[in-house]
Coordinates of N, CA, C and O and ligand atoms in Angstrom, one line a residue:
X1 N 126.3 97.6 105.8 CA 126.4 98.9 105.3 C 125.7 99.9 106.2 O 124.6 99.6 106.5
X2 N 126.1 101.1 106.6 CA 125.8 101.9 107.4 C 124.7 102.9 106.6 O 124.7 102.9 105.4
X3 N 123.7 103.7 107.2 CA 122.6 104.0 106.7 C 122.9 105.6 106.6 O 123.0 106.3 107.6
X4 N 123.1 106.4 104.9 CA 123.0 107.6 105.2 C 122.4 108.7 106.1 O 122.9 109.8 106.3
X5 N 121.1 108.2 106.6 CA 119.8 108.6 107.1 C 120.2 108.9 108.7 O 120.3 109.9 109.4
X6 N 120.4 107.5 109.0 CA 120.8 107.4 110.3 C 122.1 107.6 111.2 O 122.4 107.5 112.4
X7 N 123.1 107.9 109.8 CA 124.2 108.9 109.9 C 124.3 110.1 110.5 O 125.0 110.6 111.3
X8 N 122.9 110.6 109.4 CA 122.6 112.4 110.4 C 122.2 112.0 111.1 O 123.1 112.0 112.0
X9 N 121.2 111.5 111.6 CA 120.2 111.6 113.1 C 121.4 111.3 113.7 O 121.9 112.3 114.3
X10 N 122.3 109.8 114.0 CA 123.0 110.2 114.8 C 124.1 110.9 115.0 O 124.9 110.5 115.9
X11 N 124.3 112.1 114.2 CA 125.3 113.7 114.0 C 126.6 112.7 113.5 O 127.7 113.2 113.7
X12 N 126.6 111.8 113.1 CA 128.0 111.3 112.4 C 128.4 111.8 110.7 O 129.4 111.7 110.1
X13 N 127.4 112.3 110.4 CA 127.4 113.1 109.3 C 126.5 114.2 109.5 O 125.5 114.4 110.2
X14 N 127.4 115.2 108.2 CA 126.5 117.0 108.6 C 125.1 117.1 108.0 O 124.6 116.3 107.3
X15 N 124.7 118.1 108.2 CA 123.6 118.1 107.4 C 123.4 119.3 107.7 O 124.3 119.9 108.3
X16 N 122.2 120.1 107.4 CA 121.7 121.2 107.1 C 120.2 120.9 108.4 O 119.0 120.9 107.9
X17 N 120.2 120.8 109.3 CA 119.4 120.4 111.2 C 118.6 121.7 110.6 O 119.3 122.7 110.4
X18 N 117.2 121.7 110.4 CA 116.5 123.0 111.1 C 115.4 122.4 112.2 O 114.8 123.1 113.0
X19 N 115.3 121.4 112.2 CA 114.6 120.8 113.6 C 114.9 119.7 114.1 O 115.6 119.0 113.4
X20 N 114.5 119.2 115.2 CA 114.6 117.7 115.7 C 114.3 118.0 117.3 O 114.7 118.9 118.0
X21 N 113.1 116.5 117.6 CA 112.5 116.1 118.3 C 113.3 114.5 119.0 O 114.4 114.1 118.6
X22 N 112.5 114.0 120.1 CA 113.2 112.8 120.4 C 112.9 112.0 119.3 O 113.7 111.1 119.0
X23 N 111.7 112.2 118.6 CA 111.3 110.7 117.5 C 111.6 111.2 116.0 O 111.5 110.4 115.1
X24 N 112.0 112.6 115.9 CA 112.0 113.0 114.1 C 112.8 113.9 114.1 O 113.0 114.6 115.1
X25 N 113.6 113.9 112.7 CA 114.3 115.0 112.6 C 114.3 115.4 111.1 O 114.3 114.6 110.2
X26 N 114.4 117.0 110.9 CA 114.2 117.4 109.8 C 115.4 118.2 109.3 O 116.1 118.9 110.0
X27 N 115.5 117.9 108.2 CA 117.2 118.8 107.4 C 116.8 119.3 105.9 O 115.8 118.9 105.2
X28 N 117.9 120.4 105.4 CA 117.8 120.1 104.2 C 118.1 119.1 103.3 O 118.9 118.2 103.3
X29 N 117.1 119.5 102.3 CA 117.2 118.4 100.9 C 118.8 118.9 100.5 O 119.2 120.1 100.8
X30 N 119.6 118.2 100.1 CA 121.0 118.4 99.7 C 120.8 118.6 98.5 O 120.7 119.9 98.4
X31 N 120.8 117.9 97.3 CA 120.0 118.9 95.9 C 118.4 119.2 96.1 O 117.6 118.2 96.1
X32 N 118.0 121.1 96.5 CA 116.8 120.7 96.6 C 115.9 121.0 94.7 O 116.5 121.5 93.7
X33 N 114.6 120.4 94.8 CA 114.0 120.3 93.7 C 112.6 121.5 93.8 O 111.7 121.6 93.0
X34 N 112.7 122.3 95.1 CA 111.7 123.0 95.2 C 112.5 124.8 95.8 O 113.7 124.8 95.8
X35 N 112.1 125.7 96.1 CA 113.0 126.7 96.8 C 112.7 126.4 98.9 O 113.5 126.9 99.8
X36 N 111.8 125.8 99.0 CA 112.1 125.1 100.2 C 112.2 123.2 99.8 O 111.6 122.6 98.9
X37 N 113.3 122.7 100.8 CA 112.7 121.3 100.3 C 113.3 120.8 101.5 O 114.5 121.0 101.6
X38 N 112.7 120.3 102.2 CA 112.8 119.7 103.9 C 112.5 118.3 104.1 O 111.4 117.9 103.8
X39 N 113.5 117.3 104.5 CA 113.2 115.9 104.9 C 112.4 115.6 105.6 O 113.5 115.3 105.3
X40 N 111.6 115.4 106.3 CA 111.5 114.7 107.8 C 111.1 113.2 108.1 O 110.2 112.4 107.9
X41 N 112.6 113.2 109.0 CA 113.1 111.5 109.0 C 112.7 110.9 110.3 O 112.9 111.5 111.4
X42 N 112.1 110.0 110.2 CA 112.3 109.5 111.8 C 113.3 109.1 112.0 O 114.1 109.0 111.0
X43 N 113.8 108.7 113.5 CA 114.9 109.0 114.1 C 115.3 107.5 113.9 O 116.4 107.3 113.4
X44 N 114.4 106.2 114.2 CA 114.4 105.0 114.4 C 114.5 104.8 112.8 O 113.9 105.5 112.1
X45 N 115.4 103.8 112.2 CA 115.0 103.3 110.9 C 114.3 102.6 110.7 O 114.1 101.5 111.1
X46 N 113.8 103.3 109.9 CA 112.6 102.2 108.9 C 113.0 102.4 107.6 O 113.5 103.5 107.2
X47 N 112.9 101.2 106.7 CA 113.3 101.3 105.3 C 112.3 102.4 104.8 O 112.6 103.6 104.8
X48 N 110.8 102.0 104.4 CA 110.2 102.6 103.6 C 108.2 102.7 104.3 O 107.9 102.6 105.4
X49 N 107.8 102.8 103.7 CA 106.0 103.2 103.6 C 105.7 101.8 103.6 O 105.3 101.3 104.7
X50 N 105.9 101.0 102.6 CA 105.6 99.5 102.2 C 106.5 98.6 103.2 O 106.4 97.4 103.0
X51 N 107.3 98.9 104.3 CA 108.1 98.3 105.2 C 107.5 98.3 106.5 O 107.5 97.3 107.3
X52 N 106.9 99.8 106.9 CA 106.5 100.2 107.8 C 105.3 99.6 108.7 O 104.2 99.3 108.2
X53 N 105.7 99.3 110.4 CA 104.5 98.5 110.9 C 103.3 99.3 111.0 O 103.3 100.4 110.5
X54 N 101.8 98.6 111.7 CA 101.0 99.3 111.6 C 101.6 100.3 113.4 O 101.6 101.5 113.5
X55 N 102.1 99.1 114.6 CA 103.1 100.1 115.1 C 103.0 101.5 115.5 O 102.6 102.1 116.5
X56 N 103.5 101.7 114.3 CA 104.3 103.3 114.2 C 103.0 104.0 113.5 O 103.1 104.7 112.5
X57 N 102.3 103.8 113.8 CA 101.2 104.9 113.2 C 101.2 105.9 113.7 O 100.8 106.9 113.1
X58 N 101.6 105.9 114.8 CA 101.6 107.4 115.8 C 102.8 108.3 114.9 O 102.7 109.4 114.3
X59 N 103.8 107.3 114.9 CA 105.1 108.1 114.1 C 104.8 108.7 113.2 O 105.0 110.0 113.2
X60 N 104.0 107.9 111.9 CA 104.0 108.8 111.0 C 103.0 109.7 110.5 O 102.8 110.3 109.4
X61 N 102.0 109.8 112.2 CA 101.0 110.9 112.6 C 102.0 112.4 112.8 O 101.7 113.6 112.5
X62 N 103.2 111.8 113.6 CA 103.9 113.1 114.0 C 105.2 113.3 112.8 O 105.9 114.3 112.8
X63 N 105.3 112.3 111.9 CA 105.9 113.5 110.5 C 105.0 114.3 109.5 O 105.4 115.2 108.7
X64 N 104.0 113.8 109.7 CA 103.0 114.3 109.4 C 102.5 116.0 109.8 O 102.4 117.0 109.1
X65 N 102.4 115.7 111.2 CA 101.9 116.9 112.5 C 103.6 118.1 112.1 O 103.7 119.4 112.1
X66 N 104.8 117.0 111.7 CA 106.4 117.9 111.7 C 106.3 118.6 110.6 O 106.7 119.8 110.7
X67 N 105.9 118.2 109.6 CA 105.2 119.1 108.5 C 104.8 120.1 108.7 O 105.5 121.1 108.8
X68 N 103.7 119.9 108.8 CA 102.5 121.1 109.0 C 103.3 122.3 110.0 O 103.2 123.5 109.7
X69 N 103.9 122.0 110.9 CA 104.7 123.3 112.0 C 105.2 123.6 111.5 O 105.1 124.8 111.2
X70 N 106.4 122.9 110.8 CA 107.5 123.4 110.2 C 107.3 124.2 109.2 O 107.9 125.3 109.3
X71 N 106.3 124.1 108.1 CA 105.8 125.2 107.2 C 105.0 125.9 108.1 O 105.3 127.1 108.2
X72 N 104.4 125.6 108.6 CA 103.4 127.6 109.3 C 105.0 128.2 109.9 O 105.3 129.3 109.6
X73 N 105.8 127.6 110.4 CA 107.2 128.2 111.2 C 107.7 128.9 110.2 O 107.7 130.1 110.5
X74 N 108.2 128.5 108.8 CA 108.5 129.2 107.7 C 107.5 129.8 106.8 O 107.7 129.9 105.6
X75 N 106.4 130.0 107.3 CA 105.3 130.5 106.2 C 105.3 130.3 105.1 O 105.2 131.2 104.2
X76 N 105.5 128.8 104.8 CA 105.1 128.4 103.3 C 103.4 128.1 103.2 O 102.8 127.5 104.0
X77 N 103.2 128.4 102.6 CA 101.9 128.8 102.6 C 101.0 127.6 101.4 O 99.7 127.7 101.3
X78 N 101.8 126.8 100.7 CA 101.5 126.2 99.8 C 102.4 125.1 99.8 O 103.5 125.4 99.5
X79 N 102.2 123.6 100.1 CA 103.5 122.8 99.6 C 102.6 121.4 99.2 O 101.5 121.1 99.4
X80 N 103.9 120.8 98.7 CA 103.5 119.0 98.8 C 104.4 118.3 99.6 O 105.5 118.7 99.8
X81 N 103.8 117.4 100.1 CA 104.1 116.0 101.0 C 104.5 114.9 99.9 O 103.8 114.5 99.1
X82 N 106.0 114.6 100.2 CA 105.6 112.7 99.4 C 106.5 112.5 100.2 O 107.2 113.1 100.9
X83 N 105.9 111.0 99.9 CA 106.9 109.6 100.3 C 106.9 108.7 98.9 O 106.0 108.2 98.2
X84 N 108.7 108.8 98.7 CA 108.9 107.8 97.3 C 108.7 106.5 98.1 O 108.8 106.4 99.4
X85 N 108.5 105.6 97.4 CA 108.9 104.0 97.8 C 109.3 103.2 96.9 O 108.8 102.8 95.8
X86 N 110.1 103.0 97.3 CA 110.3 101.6 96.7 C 111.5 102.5 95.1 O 111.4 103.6 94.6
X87 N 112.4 101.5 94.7 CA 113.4 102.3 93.3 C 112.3 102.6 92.3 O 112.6 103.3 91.3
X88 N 111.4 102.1 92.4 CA 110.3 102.0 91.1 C 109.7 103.1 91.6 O 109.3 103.8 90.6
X89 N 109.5 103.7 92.8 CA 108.9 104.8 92.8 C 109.5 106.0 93.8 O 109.0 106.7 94.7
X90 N 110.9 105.8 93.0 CA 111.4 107.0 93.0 C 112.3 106.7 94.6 O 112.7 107.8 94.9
X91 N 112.7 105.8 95.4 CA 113.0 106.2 96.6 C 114.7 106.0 96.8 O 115.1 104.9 97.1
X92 N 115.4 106.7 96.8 CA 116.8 106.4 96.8 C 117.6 105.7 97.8 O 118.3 104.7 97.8
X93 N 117.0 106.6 98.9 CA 117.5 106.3 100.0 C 116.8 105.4 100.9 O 115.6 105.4 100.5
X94 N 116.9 104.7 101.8 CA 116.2 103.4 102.3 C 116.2 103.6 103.8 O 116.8 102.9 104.7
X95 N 115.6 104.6 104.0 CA 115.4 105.3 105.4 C 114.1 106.3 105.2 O 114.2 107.5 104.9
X96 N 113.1 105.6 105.3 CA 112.2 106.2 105.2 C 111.8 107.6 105.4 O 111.4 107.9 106.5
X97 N 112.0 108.5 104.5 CA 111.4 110.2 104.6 C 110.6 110.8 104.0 O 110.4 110.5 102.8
X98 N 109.8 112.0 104.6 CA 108.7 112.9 103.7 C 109.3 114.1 103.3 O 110.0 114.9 104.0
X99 N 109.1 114.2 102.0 CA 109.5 115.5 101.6 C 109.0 116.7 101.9 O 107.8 116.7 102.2
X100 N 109.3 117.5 101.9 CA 108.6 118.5 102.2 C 109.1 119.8 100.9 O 110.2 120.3 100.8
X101 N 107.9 120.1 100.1 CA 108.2 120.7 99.2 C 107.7 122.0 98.4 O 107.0 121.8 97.4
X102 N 108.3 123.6 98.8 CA 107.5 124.7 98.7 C 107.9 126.1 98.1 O 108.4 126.3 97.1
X103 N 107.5 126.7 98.8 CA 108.2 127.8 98.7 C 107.8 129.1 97.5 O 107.9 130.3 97.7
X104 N 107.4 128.5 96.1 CA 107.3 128.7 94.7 C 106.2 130.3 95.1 O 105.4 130.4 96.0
X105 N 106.5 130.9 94.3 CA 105.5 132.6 94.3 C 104.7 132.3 93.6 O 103.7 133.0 93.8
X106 N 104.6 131.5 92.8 CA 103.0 131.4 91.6 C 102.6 129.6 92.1 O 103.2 128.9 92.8
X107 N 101.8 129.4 91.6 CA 100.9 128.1 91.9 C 101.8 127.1 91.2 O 102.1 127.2 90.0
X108 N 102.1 126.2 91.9 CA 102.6 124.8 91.5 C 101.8 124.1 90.8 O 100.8 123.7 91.3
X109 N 102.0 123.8 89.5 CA 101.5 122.6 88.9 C 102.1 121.1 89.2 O 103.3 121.0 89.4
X110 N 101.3 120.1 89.1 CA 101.6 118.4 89.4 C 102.8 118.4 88.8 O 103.8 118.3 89.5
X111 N 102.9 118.6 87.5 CA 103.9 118.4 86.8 C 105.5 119.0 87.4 O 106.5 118.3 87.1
X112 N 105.5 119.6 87.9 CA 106.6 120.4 88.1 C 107.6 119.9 89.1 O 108.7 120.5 89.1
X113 N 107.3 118.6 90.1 CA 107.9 118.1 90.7 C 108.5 116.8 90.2 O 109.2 116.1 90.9
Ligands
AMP1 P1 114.4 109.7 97.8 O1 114.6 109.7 96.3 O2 112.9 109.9 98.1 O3 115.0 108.5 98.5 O4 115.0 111.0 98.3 C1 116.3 111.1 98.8 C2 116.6 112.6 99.0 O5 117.7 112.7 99.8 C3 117.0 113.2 97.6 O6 116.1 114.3 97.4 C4 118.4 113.7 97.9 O7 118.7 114.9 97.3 C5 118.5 113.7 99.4 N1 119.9 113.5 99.9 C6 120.8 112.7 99.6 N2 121.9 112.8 100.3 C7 121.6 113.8 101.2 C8 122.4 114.3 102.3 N3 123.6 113.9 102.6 N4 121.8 115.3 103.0 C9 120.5 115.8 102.7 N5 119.8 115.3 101.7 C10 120.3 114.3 101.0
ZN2 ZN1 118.6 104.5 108.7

């Protein structure tokens, strides 16, 4: 079975591209749950967080680091980071991604996500 994830990265499917690097790439959330809501996928697949070698620590230093620019680049000024894992916690797709999620004019509560 072919990997939604790695469909976009490799442009076989569309997406909504507002960045990409040789190792990550970032799109829109297709339903978003926030007024910004931004993937960022690494390019290589990896299932998940709980899959993930120690490795790639660098990698998910730089989705990390893809975050952080990407909001100062859009001046969100306020967001959250997740990673679902696993169907029990929430992860649909099986290509490891951080959400990126913001945008809101008044203060986000936990609950709200
Ligand atoms: P997760 O539940 O953590 O696996 O998140 C998967 C996310 O991918 C969900 O928020 C979906 O809305 C999003 N999604 C699913 N299909 C697409 C797509 N073709 N393009 C962009 N985002 C997608
Ligand atoms: Zn994949």
């Amino acid at each position: 079975m072919t990997c939604l994830f790695c469909s976009i990265v490799h442009k076989e499917k569309e997406a909504d591209i507002v960045d990409e690097d040789d190792t990550v790439m970032v799109f829109k959330d297709i339903h978003p749950k926030a007024p910004v809501h931004l993937l960022i996928v690494p390019k290589k697949h990896i299932v998940s967080i709980d899959t993930v070698e120690d490795a790639d620590a660098l990698l998910l230093g730089k989705m990390l680091l893809k975050a952080r620019d990407i909001a100062r680049d859009k001046h969100v000024d306020g967001y959250k980071l997740l990673f679902n894992v696993g169907r029990k916690g929430g992860q649909l797709i099986d290509h490891m991604h951080l959400h990126l999620m913001g945008g809101w004019s008044e203060s986000a509560r936990e609950d709200e996500v």
